[in-house]
C-alpha cells in the first residue's frame, strides 16, 4: 500500500515545547517520516463506521477509579466486526481472579514509511487575533510517498480459537460453551470446528464474506489523519498491489520501494521473479490499483516490464477504489469462498 502525502502532517508524534512534530525515523542515510500502523488502522475502523458498521464500545478506567489506566473494547468479535478484524486484548483483574481474553488481528499492517529520505519543514504560526500579545506556535509537515505491507488472513475472519483440553492455545473466549452461547444469540448457525489444529467456533460464511468485503470497502473509502484543517489531504491509497497467497509470506516485499533522488520504484522484474519463485502458492490475477496521474513515468516503466503478464491477465491494473470495490463485490457474492478455508496441502513423505 502506498499513500502520497503532499505538504501534510497526517500523524503526529510527541511535541517539543510549542512545536508539533510529525513521526519520523532516523536511519543511516537520513530522516524518514512515517505514519504508524495504529493510526491507519484507526482510519480504517472509522471508515467502516461511515459505511454503516457498528463499532465495539470502548471502556476506559484509570485515575478516577484509582486503578491502572487501560482501555478495552467489548472484546466481542461475534457481535462486532471491528473486534473480529482488528483483534484486542482484554486483561482480567487479578484481584477478581478474572481471565484475560485476546484475539490476534486477522488484518495486519506495517508502518507506512517514506520510500526515500524526506526532511519535514517547520511551519511558523502566530495566534494574534484579538489579543495584545501574540501566541507563537509551530508544526511540522512534509511531502513524501509512504509504503507499507499489509495482510488479511481471510480464513481467520469469523473464526475464534478456544483453549485445548490442556489449556494450550490462545483463547478468544473463556470456554467453548461461552463462545457458542454468544454466537448463537447473535448469528444462528455458528458451529464448532477445528482450525489450525485448535478447537474453534466459526461464524456462517455469509457473515464472514460481509466482514472481509467491508474491510476492503473501507480502504477504498479511507479518510482521516491529523491537521486536516491546515493540510487537507486524500488518504485513499495511490497504489495497491494485492495477491491471493496461501501463507503469511509477503512475495511483494521488494517490489515496491524507493531510491534516494529517484523516489518511488515499482519493480516489475522483481514481481515477475517472485511470482515465478512462489509458483503454486498464489492465485492469479495480481490486482494492482494505480491512481491516474500518480507517478506516470513509473507506471509506464512497469507496464513495459510486465507487458506479457498484463496482456494475458496474470496482472490487472485499475483504479485503487475500483480494485478494492470489485474484489469486495466478489467476496460478498460468494465467488471467492475457497479463500475462507486454509488450502489443503499434500504431506511431504
Short mmCIF file of C-alpha atoms in Angstrom, two decimals:
data_model
loop_
_atom_site.label_atom_id
_atom_site.label_comp_id
_atom_site.label_asym_id
_atom_site.label_seq_id
_atom_site.Cartn_x
_atom_site.Cartn_y
_atom_site.Cartn_z
CA UNK A 1 0.00 0.00 0.00
CA UNK A 2 1.33 3.44 -0.92
CA UNK A 3 -0.05 6.77 0.31
CA UNK A 4 1.12 10.02 -1.21
CA UNK A 5 1.35 12.90 1.27
CA UNK A 6 1.67 16.37 -0.18
CA UNK A 7 2.53 19.12 2.32
CA UNK A 8 0.78 17.17 5.06
CA UNK A 9 1.10 16.08 8.68
CA UNK A 10 -1.26 13.11 8.94
CA UNK A 11 0.30 11.52 12.04
CA UNK A 12 1.98 13.46 14.82
CA UNK A 13 4.48 12.37 17.42
CA UNK A 14 5.36 13.92 20.75
CA UNK A 15 5.59 17.70 20.57
CA UNK A 16 8.50 19.83 21.66
CA UNK A 17 7.57 22.96 23.64
CA UNK A 18 5.13 24.78 21.31
CA UNK A 19 6.01 22.82 18.16
CA UNK A 20 4.02 19.82 16.93
CA UNK A 21 6.28 17.16 15.41
CA UNK A 22 5.39 14.56 12.81
CA UNK A 23 6.52 11.00 13.39
CA UNK A 24 9.89 10.25 11.82
CA UNK A 25 12.59 7.61 11.89
CA UNK A 26 16.31 8.38 11.66
CA UNK A 27 18.13 5.80 9.56
CA UNK A 28 21.68 5.65 8.24
CA UNK A 29 21.00 7.79 5.20
CA UNK A 30 18.60 10.34 6.60
CA UNK A 31 15.19 11.11 8.08
CA UNK A 32 12.12 9.12 7.02
CA UNK A 33 8.67 10.44 8.01
CA UNK A 34 6.19 7.69 8.78
CA UNK A 35 2.57 7.02 9.67
CA UNK A 36 2.09 4.44 12.39
CA UNK A 37 0.06 1.32 11.68
CA UNK A 38 -2.08 2.22 14.70
CA UNK A 39 -3.15 5.47 13.02
CA UNK A 40 -4.03 3.86 9.70
CA UNK A 41 -5.93 1.04 11.41
CA UNK A 42 -7.99 3.68 13.21
CA UNK A 43 -8.75 5.36 9.88
CA UNK A 44 -9.94 2.02 8.50
CA UNK A 45 -12.11 1.41 11.59
CA UNK A 46 -13.69 4.85 11.31
CA UNK A 47 -14.26 4.38 7.58
CA UNK A 48 -16.07 1.11 8.38
CA UNK A 49 -18.35 3.04 10.73
CA UNK A 50 -19.05 5.60 7.99
CA UNK A 51 -20.15 2.67 5.84
CA UNK A 52 -22.61 1.51 8.49
CA UNK A 53 -20.67 -0.83 10.77
CA UNK A 54 -21.46 -0.70 14.48
CA UNK A 55 -18.20 -0.15 16.41
CA UNK A 56 -17.30 -2.13 19.51
CA UNK A 57 -17.83 0.19 22.50
CA UNK A 58 -14.71 1.25 24.41
CA UNK A 59 -14.50 1.38 28.19
CA UNK A 60 -11.69 3.26 29.88
CA UNK A 61 -10.62 3.02 33.50
CA UNK A 62 -7.82 4.85 35.21
CA UNK A 63 -7.22 7.65 37.66
CA UNK A 64 -10.86 8.19 38.60
CA UNK A 65 -11.15 4.57 39.72
CA UNK A 66 -7.70 4.65 41.36
CA UNK A 67 -6.65 1.81 39.06
CA UNK A 68 -4.04 1.28 36.38
CA UNK A 69 -5.06 3.14 33.23
CA UNK A 70 -6.35 0.95 30.41
CA UNK A 71 -8.98 0.96 27.71
CA UNK A 72 -10.81 -2.06 26.33
CA UNK A 73 -13.34 -2.67 23.64
CA UNK A 74 -16.21 -5.05 24.36
CA UNK A 75 -13.90 -7.88 23.21
CA UNK A 76 -16.83 -9.50 21.40
CA UNK A 77 -15.76 -10.44 17.86
CA UNK A 78 -19.01 -12.26 17.20
CA UNK A 79 -21.15 -9.17 17.68
CA UNK A 80 -18.68 -6.53 16.45
CA UNK A 81 -16.84 -6.77 13.14
CA UNK A 82 -14.01 -4.49 14.27
CA UNK A 83 -13.20 -6.71 17.26
CA UNK A 84 -13.05 -9.61 14.81
CA UNK A 85 -10.90 -7.91 12.15
CA UNK A 86 -8.57 -5.83 14.34
CA UNK A 87 -8.22 -8.02 17.42
CA UNK A 88 -7.94 -6.99 21.07
CA UNK A 89 -6.61 -7.92 24.47
CA UNK A 90 -8.89 -7.56 27.48
CA UNK A 91 -6.95 -8.16 30.66
CA UNK A 92 -8.93 -9.52 33.56
CA UNK A 93 -8.45 -8.28 37.10
CA UNK A 94 -6.09 -10.42 39.15
CA UNK A 95 -7.92 -9.21 42.26
CA UNK A 96 -11.18 -10.70 40.98
CA UNK A 97 -9.43 -13.75 39.52
CA UNK A 98 -10.84 -12.82 36.12
CA UNK A 99 -9.38 -14.37 33.00
CA UNK A 100 -7.71 -12.50 30.14
CA UNK A 101 -9.17 -12.88 26.67
CA UNK A 102 -7.42 -11.89 23.46
CA UNK A 103 -7.58 -12.12 19.72
CA UNK A 104 -4.74 -11.64 17.25
CA UNK A 105 -5.64 -9.37 14.37
CA UNK A 106 -6.50 -11.03 11.03
CA UNK A 107 -5.74 -7.62 9.44
CA UNK A 108 -2.02 -6.95 9.73
CA UNK A 109 -0.39 -3.70 8.62
CA UNK A 110 3.17 -2.44 8.62
CA UNK A 111 4.42 1.07 9.30
CA UNK A 112 3.85 3.42 6.37
CA UNK A 113 7.42 4.60 5.91
CA UNK A 114 8.63 7.18 3.40
CA UNK A 115 10.30 5.42 0.48
CA UNK A 116 13.21 7.89 0.48
CA UNK A 117 14.58 10.44 2.96
CA UNK A 118 12.36 13.47 3.39
CA UNK A 119 13.07 16.27 5.83
CA UNK A 120 9.98 17.80 7.48
CA UNK A 121 9.56 21.56 7.31
CA UNK A 122 8.64 23.51 10.44
CA UNK A 123 5.77 25.89 9.80
CA UNK A 124 5.89 29.01 11.98
CA UNK A 125 2.49 30.16 13.26
CA UNK A 126 1.11 33.06 15.26
CA UNK A 127 -2.23 33.42 17.06
CA UNK A 128 -2.73 37.20 17.08
CA UNK A 129 -6.49 37.51 16.63
CA UNK A 130 -7.96 39.78 19.30
CA UNK A 131 -5.01 39.56 21.72
CA UNK A 132 -2.34 42.08 22.65
CA UNK A 133 0.47 39.54 22.98
CA UNK A 134 0.53 37.03 20.11
CA UNK A 135 0.91 33.34 20.93
CA UNK A 136 3.63 31.66 18.92
CA UNK A 137 3.42 28.05 17.79
CA UNK A 138 4.69 25.79 15.06
CA UNK A 139 4.22 22.39 13.48
CA UNK A 140 5.93 20.06 11.01
CA UNK A 141 4.71 18.99 7.61
CA UNK A 142 6.30 17.06 4.75
CA UNK A 143 5.90 15.70 1.23
CA UNK A 144 6.60 12.02 0.64
CA UNK A 145 5.33 8.73 -0.73
CA UNK A 146 4.92 6.22 2.09
CA UNK A 147 4.67 2.45 1.67
CA UNK A 148 3.73 -0.45 3.95
CA UNK A 149 2.95 -4.15 3.62
CA UNK A 150 -0.42 -5.45 4.79
CA UNK A 151 -2.07 -8.84 5.03
CA UNK A 152 -5.62 -10.06 5.53
CA UNK A 153 -5.75 -13.61 6.90
CA UNK A 154 -9.10 -14.46 5.30
CA UNK A 155 -9.67 -17.91 6.90
CA UNK A 156 -9.37 -16.35 10.37
CA UNK A 157 -12.21 -13.88 9.76
CA UNK A 158 -15.13 -15.02 11.91
CA UNK A 159 -13.09 -17.94 13.28
CA UNK A 160 -12.37 -17.89 17.02
CA UNK A 161 -9.97 -20.37 18.59
CA UNK A 162 -10.50 -21.89 22.02
CA UNK A 163 -8.12 -23.38 24.58
CA UNK A 164 -7.43 -27.06 24.16
CA UNK A 165 -8.11 -29.70 26.80
CA UNK A 166 -4.79 -28.97 28.48
CA UNK A 167 -5.30 -25.21 28.31
CA UNK A 168 -2.88 -24.89 25.39
CA UNK A 169 -3.56 -22.24 22.76
CA UNK A 170 -4.67 -18.65 22.76
CA UNK A 171 -8.36 -18.48 23.65
CA UNK A 172 -10.73 -15.87 22.29
CA UNK A 173 -13.31 -16.82 24.91
CA UNK A 174 -13.18 -18.34 28.36
CA UNK A 175 -14.85 -21.56 27.31
CA UNK A 176 -16.37 -23.31 24.34
CA UNK A 177 -19.80 -23.03 25.96
CA UNK A 178 -19.48 -19.26 26.40
CA UNK A 179 -18.41 -18.86 22.80
CA UNK A 180 -21.29 -20.90 21.44
CA UNK A 181 -23.81 -19.11 23.66
CA UNK A 182 -22.77 -15.69 22.33
CA UNK A 183 -22.53 -16.91 18.76
CA UNK A 184 -25.98 -18.47 18.81
CA UNK A 185 -27.52 -15.35 20.30
CA UNK A 186 -26.14 -13.15 17.55
CA UNK A 187 -25.78 -15.24 14.45
CA UNK A 188 -27.67 -18.50 14.19
CA UNK A 189 -25.66 -21.23 12.57
CA UNK A 190 -22.26 -20.69 14.18
CA UNK A 191 -20.59 -24.05 14.61
CA UNK A 192 -17.61 -25.68 16.33
CA UNK A 193 -14.72 -26.54 14.02
CA UNK A 194 -11.05 -27.49 14.17
CA UNK A 195 -8.91 -24.64 12.86
CA UNK A 196 -5.14 -24.95 12.50
CA UNK A 197 -5.11 -27.87 14.93
CA UNK A 198 -7.07 -25.97 17.58
CA UNK A 199 -10.73 -26.18 18.57
CA UNK A 200 -12.61 -23.13 17.33
CA UNK A 201 -16.02 -21.58 16.71
CA UNK A 202 -16.79 -20.25 13.23
CA UNK A 203 -19.48 -17.83 12.08
CA UNK A 204 -21.59 -18.61 8.99
CA UNK A 205 -19.95 -17.90 5.65
CA UNK A 206 -22.43 -15.12 4.87
CA UNK A 207 -21.21 -13.05 7.82
CA UNK A 208 -17.57 -13.80 7.08
CA UNK A 209 -17.97 -12.66 3.45
CA UNK A 210 -19.62 -9.45 4.66
CA UNK A 211 -16.79 -8.61 7.05
CA UNK A 212 -13.99 -9.24 4.56
CA UNK A 213 -15.77 -7.11 1.97
CA UNK A 214 -16.44 -4.34 4.49
CA UNK A 215 -12.74 -4.01 5.30
CA UNK A 216 -11.81 -3.63 1.62
CA UNK A 217 -14.64 -1.14 1.04
CA UNK A 218 -13.40 0.90 4.00
CA UNK A 219 -9.91 1.02 2.46
CA UNK A 220 -11.48 2.25 -0.78
CA UNK A 221 -13.22 4.97 1.26
CA UNK A 222 -10.26 5.77 3.51
CA UNK A 223 -10.11 9.17 5.20
CA UNK A 224 -8.68 10.66 8.37
CA UNK A 225 -5.44 11.90 9.82
CA UNK A 226 -4.20 14.89 11.78
CA UNK A 227 -4.02 18.54 10.67
CA UNK A 228 -6.87 18.21 8.18
CA UNK A 229 -7.88 21.85 8.68
CA UNK A 230 -4.39 23.06 7.73
CA UNK A 231 -3.20 20.30 5.40
CA UNK A 232 -6.30 18.71 3.93
CA UNK A 233 -5.27 15.56 2.11
CA UNK A 234 -6.67 12.48 0.47
CA UNK A 235 -5.95 9.21 2.27
CA UNK A 236 -7.23 6.76 -0.35
CA UNK A 237 -4.18 4.69 -1.37
CA UNK A 238 -2.45 5.91 -4.52
CA UNK A 239 -1.06 2.45 -5.22
CA UNK A 240 -2.03 -1.06 -4.12
CA UNK A 241 -0.60 -4.42 -5.08
CA UNK A 242 -2.72 -7.40 -3.99
CA UNK A 243 -2.10 -11.09 -4.46
CA UNK A 244 -4.00 -14.08 -3.01
CA UNK A 245 -1.35 -16.18 -1.27
CA UNK A 246 -1.51 -19.47 0.61
CA UNK A 247 0.58 -18.43 3.61
CA UNK A 248 1.84 -15.47 5.59
CA UNK A 249 4.82 -14.83 3.30
CA UNK A 250 4.82 -11.46 1.56
CA UNK A 251 6.07 -12.01 -2.02
CA UNK A 252 5.71 -8.27 -2.68
CA UNK A 253 8.25 -7.18 -0.05
CA UNK A 254 10.83 -5.90 -2.54
CA UNK A 255 8.52 -4.98 -5.42
CA UNK A 256 7.65 -1.53 -4.09
CA UNK A 257 10.42 0.57 -2.61
CA UNK A 258 12.29 3.82 -3.18
CA UNK A 259 15.66 5.15 -4.14
CA UNK A 260 17.06 8.45 -2.93
CA UNK A 261 16.90 11.05 -5.67
CA UNK A 262 14.57 8.90 -7.79
CA UNK A 263 11.69 8.33 -5.39
CA UNK A 264 9.16 5.51 -5.62
CA UNK A 265 10.01 2.37 -7.58
CA UNK A 266 7.56 -0.35 -8.64
CA UNK A 267 9.88 -3.09 -9.86
CA UNK A 268 8.17 -5.24 -12.44
CA UNK A 269 11.21 -7.51 -12.85
CA UNK A 270 11.21 -8.25 -9.10
CA UNK A 271 7.49 -9.02 -9.15
CA UNK A 272 7.92 -11.44 -12.03
CA UNK A 273 10.79 -13.25 -10.31
CA UNK A 274 8.86 -13.50 -7.04
CA UNK A 275 5.78 -14.91 -8.76
CA UNK A 276 7.97 -17.45 -10.52
CA UNK A 277 9.70 -18.47 -7.28
CA UNK A 278 6.37 -18.92 -5.49
CA UNK A 279 4.59 -20.74 -8.31
CA UNK A 280 1.73 -22.81 -6.91
CA UNK A 281 1.44 -20.67 -3.78
CA UNK A 282 -0.51 -17.77 -5.27
CA UNK A 283 -3.60 -17.31 -7.38
CA UNK A 284 -3.93 -15.08 -10.45
CA UNK A 285 -4.60 -12.33 -11.10
CA UNK A 286 -2.29 -9.98 -9.24
CA UNK A 287 -4.55 -6.97 -8.69
CA UNK A 288 -2.90 -3.56 -8.92
CA UNK A 289 -4.69 -0.34 -8.05
CA UNK A 290 -2.95 2.71 -9.50
CA UNK A 291 -4.47 6.17 -9.37
CA UNK A 292 -4.36 8.12 -12.64
CA UNK A 293 -1.70 10.82 -12.53
CA UNK A 294 0.32 9.18 -9.77
CA UNK A 295 3.92 8.56 -10.86
CA UNK A 296 3.04 8.23 -14.54
CA UNK A 297 6.64 7.59 -15.59
CA UNK A 298 6.98 4.78 -13.03
CA UNK A 299 3.74 3.25 -14.25
CA UNK A 300 4.90 3.41 -17.86
CA UNK A 301 8.13 1.56 -16.99
CA UNK A 302 6.21 -1.06 -15.00
CA UNK A 303 3.72 -1.70 -17.79
CA UNK A 304 6.56 -2.17 -20.29
CA UNK A 305 8.34 -4.62 -17.99
CA UNK A 306 5.17 -6.66 -17.36
CA UNK A 307 3.58 -6.32 -20.81
CA UNK A 308 3.17 -10.09 -21.27
CA UNK A 309 1.52 -10.57 -17.86
CA UNK A 310 -0.80 -7.63 -18.47
CA UNK A 311 -1.75 -9.00 -21.88
CA UNK A 312 -2.65 -12.47 -20.59
CA UNK A 313 -4.46 -11.24 -17.47
CA UNK A 314 -1.93 -12.52 -14.94
CA UNK A 315 -1.70 -8.89 -13.76
CA UNK A 316 -4.63 -6.46 -13.94
CA UNK A 317 -4.46 -2.71 -13.29
CA UNK A 318 -7.32 -0.40 -12.38
CA UNK A 319 -8.04 2.50 -10.03
CA UNK A 320 -7.41 1.51 -6.36
CA UNK A 321 -11.03 2.24 -5.46
CA UNK A 322 -12.26 0.14 -8.38
CA UNK A 323 -9.83 -2.66 -7.49
CA UNK A 324 -10.93 -2.80 -3.85
CA UNK A 325 -14.67 -2.47 -4.50
CA UNK A 326 -14.61 -5.07 -7.27
CA UNK A 327 -12.79 -7.54 -5.04
CA UNK A 328 -15.21 -6.77 -2.19
CA UNK A 329 -18.12 -7.48 -4.53
CA UNK A 330 -16.65 -10.86 -5.49
CA UNK A 331 -16.27 -11.73 -1.81
CA UNK A 332 -19.85 -10.70 -1.00
CA UNK A 333 -21.23 -12.70 -3.93
CA UNK A 334 -19.51 -15.91 -2.81
CA UNK A 335 -17.25 -16.15 -5.84
CA UNK A 336 -14.17 -16.45 -3.58
CA UNK A 337 -15.50 -18.70 -0.82
CA UNK A 338 -12.49 -21.01 -1.18
CA UNK A 339 -10.36 -18.22 0.35
CA UNK A 340 -12.18 -18.62 3.68
CA UNK A 341 -10.59 -22.04 4.28
CA UNK A 342 -6.93 -22.91 4.54
CA UNK A 343 -5.65 -24.70 1.43
CA UNK A 344 -5.23 -28.42 1.69
CA UNK A 345 -1.55 -29.27 1.32
CA UNK A 346 -0.05 -32.60 0.40
CA UNK A 347 2.05 -34.09 3.18
CA UNK A 348 5.74 -34.40 2.48
CA UNK A 349 6.83 -38.04 2.67
#
